Short mmCIF file of C-alpha atoms in Angstrom, two decimals:
data_model
loop_
_atom_site.label_atom_id
_atom_site.label_comp_id
_atom_site.label_asym_id
_atom_site.label_seq_id
_atom_site.Cartn_x
_atom_site.Cartn_y
_atom_site.Cartn_z
CA MET A 1 -13.69 5.51 24.97
CA ALA A 2 -10.29 4.25 26.15
CA LEU A 3 -9.72 0.54 26.58
CA THR A 4 -7.07 -1.85 28.09
CA LEU A 5 -6.28 -4.99 26.04
CA THR A 6 -6.17 -8.07 28.17
CA GLU A 7 -6.66 -10.91 25.75
CA THR A 8 -4.38 -12.36 22.99
CA VAL A 9 -7.33 -13.03 20.46
CA TYR A 10 -10.18 -10.82 19.74
CA ASP A 11 -12.85 -12.60 17.45
CA GLY A 12 -15.87 -10.45 16.11
CA GLU A 13 -15.32 -7.71 18.88
CA ASP A 14 -16.72 -4.39 18.26
CA PHE A 15 -14.22 -1.61 18.86
CA THR A 16 -16.26 1.16 17.28
CA GLU A 17 -15.11 4.64 18.71
CA VAL A 18 -12.57 2.80 21.01
CA ASP A 19 -9.56 5.00 21.81
CA LEU A 20 -6.19 2.92 21.58
CA SER A 21 -4.05 5.88 20.59
CA ASP A 22 -0.56 6.28 22.39
CA THR A 23 -0.61 2.53 23.33
CA GLU A 24 1.89 -0.42 22.69
CA ILE A 25 0.17 -3.53 21.45
CA GLU A 26 2.14 -6.77 20.92
CA GLY A 27 1.44 -10.35 19.84
CA ILE A 28 -2.43 -9.73 19.58
CA GLU A 29 -4.75 -11.27 17.06
CA PHE A 30 -7.97 -9.34 15.96
CA ILE A 31 -10.39 -11.26 13.64
CA ASP A 32 -13.37 -9.88 12.09
CA CYS A 33 -13.29 -6.87 14.47
CA ASP A 34 -14.79 -3.33 13.87
CA PHE A 35 -12.43 -0.26 14.69
CA SER A 36 -14.68 2.27 12.86
CA HIS A 37 -14.54 5.90 13.99
CA GLY A 38 -11.91 4.71 16.66
CA SER A 39 -8.20 5.86 17.00
CA LEU A 40 -5.09 3.93 16.81
CA ALA A 41 -3.09 7.23 16.46
CA ARG A 42 0.51 7.22 17.57
CA THR A 43 0.17 3.50 18.58
CA SER A 44 3.02 1.13 18.31
CA THR A 45 2.21 -2.55 17.24
CA ARG A 46 4.48 -5.53 17.03
CA ARG A 47 3.53 -8.95 15.59
CA VAL A 48 -0.17 -7.94 15.66
CA THR A 49 -2.53 -9.48 13.21
CA PHE A 50 -5.73 -7.95 11.84
CA THR A 51 -7.80 -10.30 9.92
CA ARG A 52 -10.91 -9.06 7.88
CA CYS A 53 -11.16 -5.99 10.28
CA ARG A 54 -13.12 -2.86 9.27
CA PHE A 55 -11.79 0.68 9.75
CA VAL A 56 -14.21 3.42 8.61
CA GLY A 57 -13.36 6.99 9.68
CA ALA A 58 -10.68 5.70 11.93
CA GLU A 59 -7.29 7.34 12.94
CA MET A 60 -4.11 5.42 12.43
CA TYR A 61 -1.86 8.53 11.76
CA SER A 62 1.82 8.60 13.07
CA SER A 63 1.47 4.99 14.08
CA THR A 64 4.17 2.50 13.72
CA HIS A 65 3.66 -1.32 12.98
CA ARG A 66 6.38 -3.98 12.88
CA ALA A 67 6.22 -7.55 11.69
CA GLY A 68 2.42 -7.38 11.64
CA SER A 69 -0.35 -8.29 9.25
CA PHE A 70 -3.49 -6.82 7.85
CA LEU A 71 -5.22 -9.59 6.01
CA GLY A 72 -8.40 -8.83 3.99
CA CYS A 73 -8.97 -5.53 5.98
CA THR A 74 -11.00 -2.54 4.82
CA PHE A 75 -9.82 1.04 5.38
CA GLU A 76 -12.32 3.67 4.36
CA ARG A 77 -11.77 7.47 5.12
CA THR A 78 -8.91 6.51 7.57
CA SER A 79 -5.85 8.73 8.21
CA TRP A 80 -2.50 6.86 7.64
CA ALA A 81 -0.58 10.08 7.59
CA ASP A 82 3.03 9.75 8.66
CA THR A 83 2.60 6.05 9.61
CA SER A 84 5.48 3.57 9.40
CA LEU A 85 5.09 -0.19 8.38
CA ASN A 86 8.12 -2.28 8.60
CA GLY A 87 8.09 -6.04 7.74
CA CYS A 88 4.33 -6.05 7.27
CA ARG A 89 1.88 -7.87 5.11
CA LEU A 90 -1.24 -6.20 3.70
CA LEU A 91 -2.63 -8.91 1.76
CA GLY A 92 -5.81 -8.37 -0.10
CA THR A 93 -6.42 -5.18 2.07
CA THR A 94 -8.59 -2.25 0.56
CA PHE A 95 -7.80 1.38 0.86
CA THR A 96 -10.60 3.89 -0.08
CA SER A 97 -10.51 7.57 0.29
CA CYS A 98 -7.62 7.27 2.85
CA ARG A 99 -5.09 9.98 3.69
CA LEU A 100 -1.86 8.37 2.92
CA THR A 101 0.44 11.36 3.11
CA GLY A 102 3.92 10.56 4.43
CA ILE A 103 3.28 6.81 4.75
CA ARG A 104 6.42 4.59 4.86
CA PHE A 105 6.62 1.09 3.70
CA VAL A 106 9.81 -0.83 4.42
CA ASP A 107 10.16 -4.69 3.34
CA CYS A 108 6.33 -5.05 3.24
CA ASP A 109 4.12 -7.37 0.95
CA LEU A 110 1.22 -5.57 -0.59
CA THR A 111 0.05 -8.48 -2.78
CA LEU A 112 -3.57 -8.25 -3.79
CA ALA A 113 -3.94 -4.94 -1.86
CA SER A 114 -6.23 -2.27 -3.33
CA PHE A 115 -5.13 1.42 -3.66
CA ALA A 116 -7.51 2.23 -6.46
CA GLY A 117 -7.84 5.94 -6.80
CA GLU A 118 -5.67 6.56 -3.73
CA LYS A 119 -3.02 9.41 -3.46
CA LEU A 120 0.47 8.07 -2.89
CA ALA A 121 2.21 10.78 -4.60
CA GLY A 122 6.06 10.70 -3.67
CA VAL A 123 5.87 7.63 -1.52
CA ASP A 124 8.90 5.30 -1.40
CA LEU A 125 7.80 1.92 -2.57
CA SER A 126 11.05 0.75 -3.68
CA GLY A 127 11.73 -3.08 -3.32
CA LEU A 128 8.12 -3.93 -2.20
CA ARG A 129 6.21 -7.08 -3.26
CA MET A 130 3.14 -5.51 -5.00
CA ARG A 131 1.98 -8.49 -6.90
CA GLU A 132 -1.60 -8.43 -8.34
CA MET A 133 -2.54 -5.22 -6.79
CA ASN A 134 -5.27 -2.84 -7.83
CA LEU A 135 -3.70 0.57 -8.71
CA THR A 136 -6.27 1.74 -11.03
CA GLU A 137 -6.33 5.52 -11.26
CA ALA A 138 -3.89 5.79 -8.34
CA ASP A 139 -1.74 8.76 -7.99
CA LEU A 140 1.71 7.51 -7.89
CA HIS A 141 3.34 10.68 -9.28
CA GLY A 142 7.00 10.90 -8.35
CA CYS A 143 7.05 7.53 -6.39
CA ASP A 144 10.13 5.55 -5.98
CA LEU A 145 9.30 2.13 -7.39
CA ARG A 146 12.72 0.87 -7.98
CA ARG A 147 13.13 -3.00 -7.82
CA ALA A 148 9.33 -3.33 -6.77
CA ASP A 149 7.47 -6.31 -8.00
CA LEU A 150 4.29 -5.32 -9.73
CA ALA A 151 3.64 -8.65 -11.70
CA GLY A 152 -0.08 -8.93 -12.41
CA THR A 153 -0.93 -5.50 -11.08
CA ARG A 154 -3.63 -3.29 -12.71
CA ALA A 155 -2.63 0.25 -13.12
CA THR A 156 -5.13 1.45 -15.74
CA ARG A 157 -4.94 5.27 -15.89
CA ALA A 158 -2.52 5.24 -12.92
CA ASP A 159 -0.31 8.50 -12.62
CA LEU A 160 3.34 7.39 -12.73
CA ARG A 161 4.60 10.66 -14.06
CA GLY A 162 8.05 11.32 -12.66
CA ALA A 163 8.18 7.96 -11.01
CA ASP A 164 11.60 5.97 -10.86
CA LEU A 165 10.80 2.54 -12.11
CA ARG A 166 14.06 1.24 -12.64
CA GLY A 167 14.52 -2.56 -12.03
CA ALA A 168 10.66 -2.99 -11.22
CA VAL A 169 8.77 -5.79 -12.58
CA ILE A 170 5.84 -4.38 -14.49
CA ASP A 171 3.41 -6.08 -16.88
CA ALA A 172 3.14 -4.66 -20.56
CA GLY A 173 -0.43 -3.38 -20.04
CA VAL A 174 0.81 -0.82 -17.58
CA TRP A 175 2.97 0.64 -20.32
CA VAL A 176 -0.06 1.37 -22.52
CA THR A 177 -2.61 2.56 -20.09
CA ALA A 178 -0.72 4.50 -17.31
CA ARG A 179 0.56 8.14 -17.48
CA LEU A 180 4.35 7.96 -17.65
CA GLU A 181 5.61 11.41 -18.61
CA GLY A 182 8.92 12.05 -17.08
CA ALA A 183 9.16 8.56 -15.57
CA VAL A 184 12.68 7.14 -15.27
CA ILE A 185 13.02 3.60 -16.78
CA ASP A 186 15.90 1.19 -17.57
CA LEU A 187 16.90 -0.07 -20.94
CA ASP A 188 15.15 -3.44 -20.44
CA GLN A 189 11.86 -1.60 -19.65
CA ALA A 190 12.47 0.62 -22.70
CA VAL A 191 12.28 -2.55 -24.75
CA LEU A 192 8.89 -3.51 -23.24
CA PHE A 193 7.68 -0.10 -23.65
CA ALA A 194 8.53 -0.18 -27.30
CA ALA A 195 6.94 -3.51 -27.83
CA ALA A 196 3.72 -2.44 -25.94
CA HIS A 197 3.38 0.38 -28.33
CA GLY A 198 4.20 -1.81 -31.45
CA LEU A 199 7.48 -0.14 -31.90
CA THR A 200 10.75 -2.12 -32.91
CA LEU A 201 14.19 -1.11 -31.61
CA ALA A 202 17.01 -1.30 -33.94
CA ARG A 203 20.55 -0.11 -34.16
CA GLY A 204 21.17 3.03 -35.91
CA GLU A 205 21.31 3.02 -39.78
CA SER A 206 24.88 2.08 -40.84
#
C-alpha cells in the first residue's frame, strides 16, 4: 500500500505493509510507529527522526539517511543492504537477524546500539562513536575500526579477525574474549593486549 506523508509528526501510527519506497522524506518525526513488513527501499531521508519505532521484516535496502536519528528503535529481519547513513544517530537501537551487507556509516553515533550476533564483516566503521554497544558474537571480520570509540562496549566472542583496530578506544575485556587473529593493532594497544593476558612488556635482554 503506497502512502503520501502529509504531517510533520506521526505518533503511534500503524505503517504496517505501507510502501514508502523511492520517496524523499524530510523533517518528519515518527514516534512509536510500526513499519513492519513495509518498505523504505531506495528512500532518501533528511533530518528525519524515528523514536521507538518497530521494523520487522521491513525493507530499507539501498536507502540513504542524512542527519537523522533512530532512537530506541527495533529492527528485526530487516534488509539494510547497500544503505548509507551520514551524520545519523542510532542510540539504543537494536538489530536482530538483519541483512547488513554493504551498509555504510559516515560520522554516525551508535552509542548503546545492539548488533549482537549480526554480520558486519568488512564494513567501514572507522571514526564512529560506538560507546557501550552490544557486539556480543558479532561478525566484524575484516572491519575498519580505526579511531572508533568503543569504550564500554561488550564484544564477548566477537569475530575481529583481520580487523584494523589502530587508534580505536577498546576496553581491556575485549582483548581477552574476542577473536583477534590477523587483526592490526598499534603499539599502545599492544601494551593493553599484553596486560589483559597477564604479560609484561620489557626491553630485550642487554
